[in-house]
XYZ file of C-alpha atoms in Angstrom:
666
model
C 0.000 0.000 0.000
C 1.333 3.436 -0.920
C 1.956 5.946 1.902
C -0.811 8.455 2.497
C -0.381 11.732 0.638
C -0.496 14.506 3.211
C -1.374 18.176 3.049
C 1.468 19.921 4.867
C 1.312 23.575 5.907
C 4.620 25.403 6.396
C 4.462 28.560 8.518
C 7.939 30.139 8.710
C 8.767 33.427 10.371
C 9.634 36.108 7.821
C 13.331 36.012 7.009
C 15.103 34.673 3.951
C 17.156 32.119 5.878
C 14.120 30.665 7.645
C 12.031 30.490 4.480
C 14.884 28.945 2.477
C 15.313 26.215 5.085
C 11.608 25.417 4.869
C 11.833 25.341 1.073
C 14.652 22.786 1.271
C 12.635 20.447 3.489
C 9.422 21.071 1.542
C 11.083 20.053 -1.729
C 11.932 16.640 -0.300
C 8.350 16.189 0.920
C 6.878 17.350 -2.390
C 9.024 14.770 -4.190
C 7.303 12.137 -2.046
C 3.966 13.250 -3.451
C 2.713 15.415 -0.587
C 0.797 18.649 -1.100
C 2.849 21.591 0.169
C 1.283 24.903 1.225
C 3.191 27.917 2.568
C 1.554 30.540 4.799
C 3.800 33.579 4.307
C 3.568 37.344 4.382
C 3.091 39.495 1.300
C 6.802 40.065 0.655
C 7.065 36.422 -0.468
C 4.137 36.540 -2.865
C 5.002 34.684 -6.066
C 8.388 33.486 -4.807
C 7.346 29.950 -3.825
C 5.024 28.838 -6.615
C 8.065 28.243 -8.830
C 9.077 25.406 -6.514
C 5.717 23.704 -7.005
C 4.196 24.926 -3.727
C 0.901 26.642 -3.009
C 0.986 30.069 -1.387
C -1.399 31.433 1.213
C -0.596 35.086 1.807
C -1.006 36.544 5.292
C -1.824 40.241 5.012
C -4.113 42.762 6.634
C -5.487 44.651 3.636
C -9.034 43.655 2.787
C -8.464 44.733 -0.800
C -5.771 42.129 -1.492
C -6.339 38.406 -1.542
C -3.877 35.531 -1.909
C -4.824 35.223 -5.562
C -3.818 38.808 -6.382
C -0.822 39.604 -8.537
C 2.620 39.911 -6.986
C 3.608 42.936 -5.007
C 4.931 45.711 -7.193
C 8.749 45.283 -7.258
C 9.247 48.771 -5.803
C 6.761 48.028 -3.026
C 8.470 44.725 -2.253
C 11.907 46.372 -2.261
C 10.647 49.110 0.057
C 9.287 46.515 2.485
C 12.602 44.640 2.549
C 14.649 47.826 2.911
C 12.517 49.056 5.813
C 13.145 45.804 7.698
C 16.840 46.111 6.975
C 16.916 49.664 8.323
C 15.301 48.517 11.579
C 18.158 46.059 11.974
C 20.739 48.730 11.154
C 19.342 51.288 13.616
C 19.251 48.758 16.442
C 23.042 48.707 16.764
C 23.178 44.973 16.241
C 25.395 45.536 13.173
C 28.398 46.951 14.976
C 31.715 46.001 16.557
C 30.038 45.215 19.896
C 30.692 41.898 21.658
C 28.331 38.909 21.611
C 27.280 39.790 25.176
C 26.450 43.386 24.244
C 24.516 42.239 21.191
C 22.530 39.802 23.322
C 21.381 42.791 25.387
C 20.356 44.585 22.175
C 18.414 41.566 20.925
C 16.567 41.170 24.215
C 15.757 44.843 24.657
C 15.089 46.449 21.290
C 11.553 45.127 20.851
C 12.536 42.829 17.965
C 10.739 39.792 19.373
C 7.859 41.928 20.665
C 7.119 42.984 17.090
C 7.056 39.331 16.022
C 4.738 38.451 18.929
C 2.406 41.310 17.982
C 2.403 40.165 14.375
C 1.592 36.554 15.302
C -1.274 37.783 17.490
C -2.612 40.015 14.708
C -2.208 37.240 12.121
C -3.980 34.572 14.168
C -7.499 35.137 12.692
C -6.031 35.102 9.156
C -4.064 31.932 9.881
C -7.194 30.250 11.249
C -9.011 31.005 7.988
C -6.109 29.600 5.982
C -6.138 26.425 8.080
C -9.894 26.060 7.554
C -9.393 26.311 3.764
C -6.281 24.171 3.462
C -7.172 21.541 6.099
C -3.600 20.421 6.797
C -2.689 16.966 8.066
C 0.619 18.256 9.417
C 2.169 21.609 10.338
C 5.845 22.524 10.043
C 7.084 25.603 11.910
C 10.381 27.461 11.699
C 9.418 30.333 13.951
C 10.353 32.323 17.034
C 6.732 32.524 18.192
C 4.327 29.603 18.116
C 0.901 30.462 16.630
C -1.685 28.914 18.979
C -3.812 27.599 16.117
C -0.848 25.352 15.243
C 0.987 24.476 18.460
C -2.266 23.753 20.330
C -3.932 22.010 17.391
C -5.129 18.411 17.495
C -2.911 17.767 14.438
C 0.793 16.943 14.772
C 3.334 19.686 14.226
C 7.070 19.669 13.589
C 9.466 22.334 14.825
C 12.447 22.921 12.569
C 15.437 24.891 13.765
C 17.352 26.581 10.955
C 19.908 28.012 13.373
C 22.863 26.700 15.333
C 21.622 23.755 17.464
C 22.637 25.561 20.673
C 19.690 27.881 19.930
C 17.232 25.073 20.532
C 19.032 22.404 22.552
C 20.178 23.825 25.891
C 22.696 21.793 27.883
C 25.214 22.889 30.517
C 27.892 20.779 28.815
C 27.852 22.993 25.716
C 28.671 26.713 25.352
C 25.810 29.171 25.912
C 23.577 30.124 23.025
C 24.673 33.299 21.150
C 28.001 33.432 23.025
C 30.522 32.254 20.453
C 32.527 30.705 23.300
C 34.831 27.797 22.498
C 33.660 24.336 23.528
C 37.099 23.732 25.054
C 37.437 27.251 26.487
C 37.168 28.701 29.982
C 33.869 27.342 31.279
C 33.858 29.755 34.214
C 32.555 32.355 31.738
C 29.592 30.214 30.746
C 27.136 30.416 33.708
C 26.645 34.192 33.645
C 26.225 34.330 29.865
C 23.924 31.292 29.927
C 21.689 32.933 32.536
C 21.519 36.104 30.451
C 20.763 34.104 27.297
C 18.141 31.936 29.003
C 16.372 35.011 30.368
C 16.914 37.306 27.380
C 13.413 36.755 26.100
C 11.637 36.075 29.403
C 9.688 39.350 29.281
C 8.520 38.512 25.740
C 7.382 35.129 27.047
C 5.408 36.822 29.833
C 3.878 39.256 27.350
C 2.813 36.431 25.005
C 1.577 34.225 27.845
C -0.750 36.990 29.067
C -2.368 37.075 25.635
C -2.527 33.265 25.403
C -4.154 33.010 28.834
C -6.631 35.791 28.061
C -7.712 33.921 24.945
C -8.109 30.549 26.629
C -4.878 28.894 25.499
C -2.269 27.090 27.615
C 0.858 29.102 28.416
C 4.457 28.398 27.366
C 6.847 27.699 30.243
C 10.338 27.719 28.666
C 11.084 31.475 28.780
C 10.573 31.511 25.010
C 7.542 32.103 22.841
C 7.476 28.671 21.246
C 7.690 25.265 22.955
C 9.471 22.197 21.669
C 7.174 20.026 19.612
C 5.972 16.923 21.478
C 6.006 15.159 18.101
C 9.263 15.962 16.273
C 12.004 18.605 16.313
C 14.501 18.826 13.438
C 17.629 20.881 12.950
C 20.001 21.175 10.023
C 23.702 21.043 10.860
C 26.685 19.090 9.483
C 27.561 16.077 11.614
C 31.223 17.138 11.674
C 30.276 20.429 13.366
C 27.571 19.175 15.713
C 27.839 19.034 19.496
C 26.949 15.352 19.843
C 30.589 14.702 20.780
C 29.784 16.655 23.962
C 26.187 15.613 24.713
C 23.514 13.387 23.126
C 20.427 14.797 21.474
C 17.314 15.035 23.656
C 14.218 12.949 23.000
C 12.319 13.866 19.804
C 15.267 15.845 18.429
C 16.870 14.746 15.162
C 19.689 16.190 13.084
C 19.737 16.479 9.301
C 22.868 17.395 7.352
C 21.053 20.350 5.831
C 17.771 21.826 4.631
C 19.484 22.720 1.361
C 17.123 23.912 -1.330
C 17.532 23.510 -5.067
C 18.452 26.578 -7.076
C 15.709 29.172 -7.561
C 16.126 29.154 -11.359
C 17.997 32.462 -11.168
C 20.666 32.535 -13.857
C 24.332 32.932 -13.032
C 26.122 34.797 -15.821
C 29.676 35.600 -14.827
C 31.978 37.879 -16.824
C 34.350 36.083 -19.212
C 37.293 37.066 -17.016
C 35.851 34.894 -14.231
C 36.244 31.741 -16.327
C 40.034 31.903 -16.671
C 41.718 28.617 -15.840
C 43.910 28.500 -12.743
C 42.539 31.560 -10.941
C 40.908 31.322 -7.519
C 37.257 32.256 -7.150
C 35.869 33.393 -3.784
C 32.279 34.018 -2.685
C 31.484 36.906 -0.305
C 28.060 37.046 1.336
C 26.969 38.596 4.619
C 23.379 37.464 4.170
C 20.221 39.158 2.972
C 19.892 41.457 5.997
C 23.390 41.936 7.424
C 24.688 43.332 4.140
C 22.670 46.534 4.771
C 25.708 47.798 6.691
C 27.105 49.716 3.716
C 30.158 50.900 5.663
C 31.089 47.320 6.495
C 30.530 46.070 2.951
C 32.584 48.971 1.563
C 35.378 48.210 4.041
C 35.538 44.560 2.950
C 35.398 45.493 -0.738
C 38.327 47.888 -0.259
C 40.410 45.200 1.461
C 39.598 42.466 -1.051
C 40.347 44.807 -3.952
C 44.022 44.294 -3.029
C 43.705 40.529 -3.481
C 44.850 38.790 -6.691
C 41.764 36.579 -6.651
C 38.300 37.019 -8.178
C 35.220 37.571 -6.002
C 31.520 36.884 -6.480
C 29.646 39.228 -4.123
C 26.078 38.995 -2.869
C 25.596 42.752 -2.432
C 22.376 42.712 -0.414
C 19.199 44.775 -0.566
C 21.142 48.058 -0.509
C 23.694 46.873 -3.028
C 22.914 49.793 -5.334
C 24.448 52.133 -2.762
C 28.045 50.938 -3.151
C 30.360 49.789 -5.951
C 32.521 46.717 -6.345
C 36.218 46.626 -7.226
C 37.576 45.512 -10.605
C 38.269 41.974 -9.371
C 34.643 41.518 -8.326
C 31.260 40.786 -9.814
C 27.987 40.757 -7.945
C 24.323 41.592 -7.716
C 21.864 42.346 -4.927
C 21.089 38.643 -4.856
C 22.994 35.810 -6.488
C 21.892 32.154 -6.792
C 23.956 30.830 -3.908
C 23.439 27.133 -4.638
C 24.807 27.739 -8.144
C 27.734 29.820 -6.929
C 28.990 27.459 -4.222
C 29.989 24.530 -6.478
C 32.309 26.719 -8.574
C 34.161 28.711 -5.894
C 37.277 27.802 -3.907
C 36.446 29.625 -0.668
C 33.467 31.235 1.072
C 33.550 34.408 3.199
C 30.296 34.545 5.152
C 28.588 36.007 8.205
C 27.900 32.499 9.447
C 24.196 32.161 8.769
C 23.094 28.563 9.170
C 21.981 28.094 5.559
C 25.313 29.273 4.173
C 27.226 27.133 6.678
C 25.612 23.844 5.721
C 25.363 24.680 2.023
C 29.075 25.552 1.854
C 29.824 22.440 3.885
C 27.737 20.287 1.541
C 29.824 21.494 -1.397
C 33.071 20.966 0.520
C 34.157 24.612 0.700
C 36.445 26.068 3.402
C 35.090 29.185 5.090
C 36.093 32.452 6.694
C 33.311 33.291 9.139
C 32.710 36.929 10.110
C 29.889 36.722 12.675
C 27.603 39.687 13.250
C 24.951 38.602 15.755
C 22.973 35.787 17.403
C 23.865 32.180 16.502
C 26.427 33.344 13.934
C 28.952 33.635 16.801
C 28.486 29.967 17.686
C 28.661 28.890 14.040
C 31.882 30.832 13.507
C 33.517 29.381 16.592
C 32.448 25.821 15.779
C 33.806 25.974 12.216
C 37.046 27.468 13.583
C 37.589 24.966 16.396
C 36.715 21.982 14.205
C 39.309 23.084 11.662
C 37.062 23.741 8.659
C 37.807 27.455 8.430
C 38.757 30.588 10.328
C 36.837 33.068 12.492
C 37.542 36.780 11.977
C 35.999 39.966 13.368
C 34.440 41.760 10.372
C 34.766 45.204 11.971
C 38.196 44.966 13.574
C 40.294 42.556 11.528
C 43.256 44.137 9.758
C 43.450 44.088 5.964
C 46.605 41.982 6.099
C 44.921 39.558 8.510
C 42.009 38.960 6.132
C 44.175 38.662 3.008
C 46.614 36.284 4.728
C 43.719 34.173 6.024
C 42.366 33.828 2.495
C 45.711 32.655 1.126
C 46.259 30.351 4.088
C 42.988 28.513 3.472
C 43.432 28.406 -0.300
C 46.879 26.825 0.101
C 45.942 24.371 2.862
C 45.915 21.044 0.995
C 44.974 19.073 4.114
C 41.930 21.318 4.625
C 40.943 20.863 0.981
C 40.908 17.096 1.460
C 38.952 17.291 4.711
C 36.328 19.702 3.376
C 35.982 17.660 0.197
C 35.359 14.572 2.315
C 32.960 16.288 4.743
C 29.331 15.282 4.562
C 27.991 12.707 2.110
C 30.118 12.533 -1.039
C 28.626 11.542 -4.374
C 31.125 10.073 -6.821
C 30.198 9.343 -10.437
C 32.308 6.847 -12.383
C 31.877 7.837 -16.025
C 33.233 7.533 -19.554
C 35.261 10.360 -21.098
C 32.269 11.606 -23.078
C 30.582 12.702 -19.815
C 33.654 14.413 -18.339
C 32.865 17.840 -16.886
C 29.093 17.437 -17.105
C 28.546 16.453 -13.467
C 30.865 18.879 -11.690
C 28.309 21.764 -11.798
C 25.952 19.619 -9.697
C 28.591 19.367 -6.943
C 29.509 15.742 -7.699
C 32.966 14.191 -7.858
C 33.887 12.749 -11.248
C 36.095 9.720 -11.800
C 36.640 9.306 -15.536
C 37.645 6.007 -17.113
C 40.793 6.405 -19.179
C 40.260 4.952 -22.644
C 42.496 4.057 -25.529
C 39.929 5.632 -27.861
C 41.045 9.176 -28.633
C 37.619 10.508 -29.523
C 34.729 9.142 -27.512
C 32.295 11.579 -29.162
C 29.117 12.773 -27.503
C 27.555 10.757 -24.649
C 25.688 7.785 -26.140
C 26.776 8.543 -29.712
C 28.237 5.112 -30.508
C 25.158 3.361 -29.081
C 22.893 5.665 -31.099
C 24.729 4.794 -34.321
C 24.370 1.088 -33.553
C 20.633 1.603 -33.028
C 20.324 3.164 -36.472
C 22.231 0.320 -38.100
C 20.052 -2.414 -36.556
C 16.774 -1.104 -37.943
C 15.272 -0.714 -34.470
C 14.368 2.884 -35.250
C 12.020 1.977 -38.085
C 8.424 0.954 -38.682
C 8.544 -2.492 -37.069
C 6.258 -4.208 -34.559
C 7.228 -4.476 -30.915
C 7.735 -8.227 -31.415
C 10.107 -7.652 -34.334
C 11.848 -4.976 -32.284
C 12.435 -7.501 -29.482
C 13.875 -9.978 -31.992
C 16.301 -7.320 -33.222
C 17.245 -6.527 -29.625
C 18.320 -10.150 -29.150
C 21.033 -9.622 -31.772
C 21.867 -6.057 -30.716
C 25.682 -6.054 -30.258
C 25.765 -3.076 -27.903
C 24.826 -5.206 -24.870
C 27.768 -7.522 -25.509
C 29.980 -4.483 -26.114
C 28.929 -3.190 -22.686
C 30.305 -6.358 -21.082
C 33.588 -5.992 -22.998
C 33.889 -2.341 -21.968
C 33.048 -3.121 -18.345
C 35.660 -5.873 -18.242
C 38.308 -3.578 -19.736
C 37.481 -0.862 -17.168
C 37.359 -3.180 -14.151
C 40.995 -2.576 -13.028
C 40.387 1.187 -13.092
C 37.151 0.735 -11.138
C 38.984 -1.226 -8.447
C 41.520 1.599 -8.093
C 38.706 4.179 -7.832
C 37.062 2.143 -5.071
C 40.325 1.931 -3.130
C 40.684 5.714 -3.476
C 37.192 6.648 -2.219
C 36.220 3.639 -0.067
C 32.450 4.045 -0.750
C 29.826 3.062 1.786
C 27.228 2.134 -0.829
C 27.129 1.595 -4.594
C 24.285 2.671 -6.891
C 24.114 0.993 -10.301
C 21.984 1.856 -13.339
C 23.425 -0.496 -15.952
C 22.637 -3.548 -18.070
C 25.541 -5.447 -16.531
C 26.759 -5.711 -12.959
C 30.410 -5.073 -12.226
C 31.610 -8.000 -10.087
C 33.722 -5.566 -8.053
C 30.472 -3.884 -6.989
C 27.796 -6.560 -6.805
C 30.063 -9.141 -5.109
C 31.510 -6.589 -2.701
C 31.033 -6.646 1.060
C 29.322 -3.230 0.736
C 25.583 -2.857 0.003
C 24.541 -1.912 -3.511
C 21.358 -0.450 -4.969
C 20.003 -1.243 -8.408
C 18.411 1.833 -9.951
C 16.260 1.394 -13.050
C 15.372 4.408 -15.180
C 12.922 2.728 -17.564
C 9.397 1.307 -17.562
C 9.039 -1.022 -14.547
C 7.767 -3.922 -16.710
C 11.274 -4.203 -18.119
C 12.649 -5.402 -14.771
C 9.648 -6.536 -12.696
C 8.149 -9.571 -14.409
C 4.727 -10.840 -13.358
C 2.093 -12.965 -15.099
C -0.525 -10.344 -14.222
C 1.138 -7.584 -16.249
C 1.946 -7.268 -19.974
C 5.435 -8.239 -21.166
C 8.159 -5.615 -20.983
C 8.804 -3.768 -24.277
C 5.601 -5.183 -25.802
C 3.261 -2.198 -25.666
C 0.372 -4.628 -25.022
C -2.685 -3.388 -23.155
C -3.002 -4.172 -19.453
C -6.614 -5.254 -19.987
C -5.792 -7.373 -23.044
C -5.811 -11.173 -23.373
C -3.029 -12.647 -21.178
C -2.845 -15.635 -23.551
C -1.496 -13.287 -26.232
C 1.265 -12.231 -23.859
C 2.884 -15.668 -23.467
C 4.839 -15.783 -26.740
C 6.215 -12.285 -26.213
C 7.138 -13.060 -22.614
C 9.133 -16.072 -23.786
C 10.918 -13.931 -26.361
C 11.609 -11.250 -23.753
C 13.240 -13.781 -21.415
C 15.878 -14.468 -24.071
C 16.460 -10.852 -25.114
C 19.800 -10.622 -23.269
C 20.847 -14.261 -23.703
C 23.959 -13.502 -25.776
C 25.056 -10.838 -23.332
C 24.431 -13.240 -20.452
C 26.599 -15.931 -22.066
C 29.516 -13.524 -22.473
C 29.029 -12.142 -18.954
C 28.875 -15.589 -17.328
C 32.044 -16.668 -19.134
C 33.799 -13.699 -17.513
C 32.318 -14.541 -14.098
C 33.544 -18.151 -14.325
C 37.050 -17.005 -15.217
C 37.082 -14.657 -12.218
C 35.600 -17.217 -9.833
C 32.285 -15.410 -9.268
C 28.789 -16.963 -9.319
C 27.064 -16.984 -12.712
C 23.691 -15.384 -13.423
C 21.016 -17.945 -14.305
C 18.366 -15.416 -15.397
C 19.582 -14.743 -18.972
C 20.775 -11.261 -18.056
C 23.986 -9.684 -16.837
C 22.701 -8.107 -13.623
C 20.374 -9.500 -10.979
C 18.103 -7.693 -8.566
C 19.994 -6.247 -5.631
C 19.506 -8.209 -2.392
C 19.511 -4.824 -0.604
C 17.348 -2.357 -2.533
C 15.981 -1.838 -6.048
C 14.500 1.535 -7.025
C 12.646 2.690 -10.104
C 11.203 6.079 -11.007
C 7.627 6.103 -12.258
C 4.485 8.152 -11.449
C 2.134 6.335 -9.092
C -0.815 7.113 -11.371
C 0.826 5.210 -14.256
C 2.293 2.318 -12.294
C 1.061 -1.285 -12.339
C 0.348 -1.497 -8.624
C -3.342 -1.956 -9.430
C -2.419 -5.256 -11.114
C 0.246 -6.647 -8.790
C 2.144 -5.620 -5.641
C 5.823 -4.778 -5.711
C 8.255 -7.628 -5.062
C 10.329 -7.621 -1.901
C 13.225 -5.121 -1.886
C 11.637 -3.011 -4.651
C 10.708 0.641 -4.124
C 9.019 3.165 -6.397
C 9.759 6.911 -6.388
C 7.794 9.449 -8.395
C 10.783 10.560 -10.457
C 14.550 10.833 -10.729
C 14.138 14.428 -11.855
C 17.367 16.402 -12.026
C 17.653 20.131 -11.482
C 19.511 23.032 -12.979
C 18.816 22.622 -16.690
C 15.671 24.668 -16.994
C 15.444 26.277 -20.449
C 13.370 29.171 -21.692
C 9.858 28.427 -22.938
C 7.724 30.287 -25.443
C 3.934 29.967 -25.566
C 2.348 28.496 -28.679
C 5.729 27.339 -29.950
C 7.508 23.980 -29.896
C 10.757 23.330 -28.074
C 12.446 20.254 -29.504
C 15.179 18.128 -27.968
C 16.869 17.300 -31.264
C 19.030 14.432 -30.071
C 22.572 13.394 -30.835
C 22.158 13.893 -34.597
C 20.178 17.120 -34.371
C 22.626 18.835 -36.692
C 21.513 16.589 -39.557
C 17.951 17.959 -39.835
C 16.132 21.306 -39.629
C 13.206 22.452 -37.494
C 10.111 24.250 -38.747
C 9.618 28.008 -38.295
C 7.485 27.526 -35.168
C 10.144 25.395 -33.468
C 13.366 25.834 -31.564
C 15.677 23.169 -30.305
C 19.127 21.816 -29.768
């Protein structure tokens, strides 16, 4: 039985980092087939539908509904800039210490404004809940809306900040302090008491309103309790504090809430593509970059560097200029930038920390406020980067730190190995095509000088066989039996096997994932688990008398007696390949395959991608160890579309024919 498809309502506090974290988690849930709805304020109107989510806009104006057009760009910019100015005027963006900034955070009315907004929004949120009827709520918030946290439906709290912000333990440094885990612990109690009580008066203020409106109160000196159901935080395992204390009950760590790119293009100047030069990313976050004096100071220092810089300029980016060795915009697509840079200079926001970590990039952390101090210290003390004071560091100190990290080969290896690593073993024709996704490439060396385009030799063989012609599916299957490419695949695999063994020794993988017509004995007879991934119609690999034969095109409600002859033919489709493969296995001392094919089902896990609505689960259940996912859809190759026109994927030989006037393609 398929899992129930849920309606999940995300209700993040306004703030780019919080919303982005929710987007990252929501994408994973959407891929599992769940309906995702975001309840957000008007400044996010239109920004989430592109990810496949529904938007419910929380706003006060009776003249605007959630179905209205987007905010005017100038209006949206004004709203963002006004929030930034509040932050700037507070004094939080200054050279003050973490202790002084804690006093500012607790006393400037920042959280009071959020409490007031949650109270004012409660009737609107109730109406949204009545319309959407969620099965589950997910909150990344500083204040818990009562219609969610006191609901009879389960809710999940996600923490998109340093884990010390949500998990309080006397064995770890105080929240917001930036103190070293191995430092002088005599400094901790006073700061911890201040941090624990920093928002006590906000808690009292909110509790008075909750009590007056018949709700239970919150007793943790904050304005949101832990969820009794599930609490999640995103933080790299290598940086976490579980070496000091275990996680509490109902708390779970994820490596990250990393989102996919937001389809924003990244067009760098030609001078940024020069081979051999170092590329560095500078970002102080969407809000912190409003300190124009600070940004100008850093630009002036980095202008003396020989390296190139990609700069996320921030909402007030139009108020200052970049140096000649820099390129930037108010906002850049961070998840597209990170794979191509050598180093990241950041304020230490949680999203940037785990995204940079996921791509294996060393960091210089320049913390400004709140949990950024803890993030900076943790990266520094764990040896994945350096912590510097953005306001007081000397120019020479910053420039030397950059060169130190860029030239630290040991750090490069450790950052590259941090987090889960995805290694693709590929032919020469695919070289360079997977690096932009953040993957490691291991390319088989080949005696052939010109491998051509990916799949070109196989495509030519297809043309020569007559498969791509007006033949029946039965005749097509007969041709497939004599198709030499499958035997060639065995020969190529055997020739590459010594290289594959060396690659495995180099990376020592924990698991193998195979999408191939033959199983490398080094992989499938290893002591490590392996997953068989099939990217075709499931009938090709899951055979059952209740379903039509694979590759037949026969109707599911047709006469099963007409299927038998084709099924028999299909069983022998890979017989010649199997004979050649088994001969190799015997010579190497491995078991042979008795199923007339060169790869068996994995004893661990077999996965195929196919929409549930099209699958054959209405005819037969899945065999043991088989799992369906909706799709293996990749990201990052979105192309422009034009209404009432045709976009054509022309294929490997697209240069041999022309498109009509109403078509475009490559």
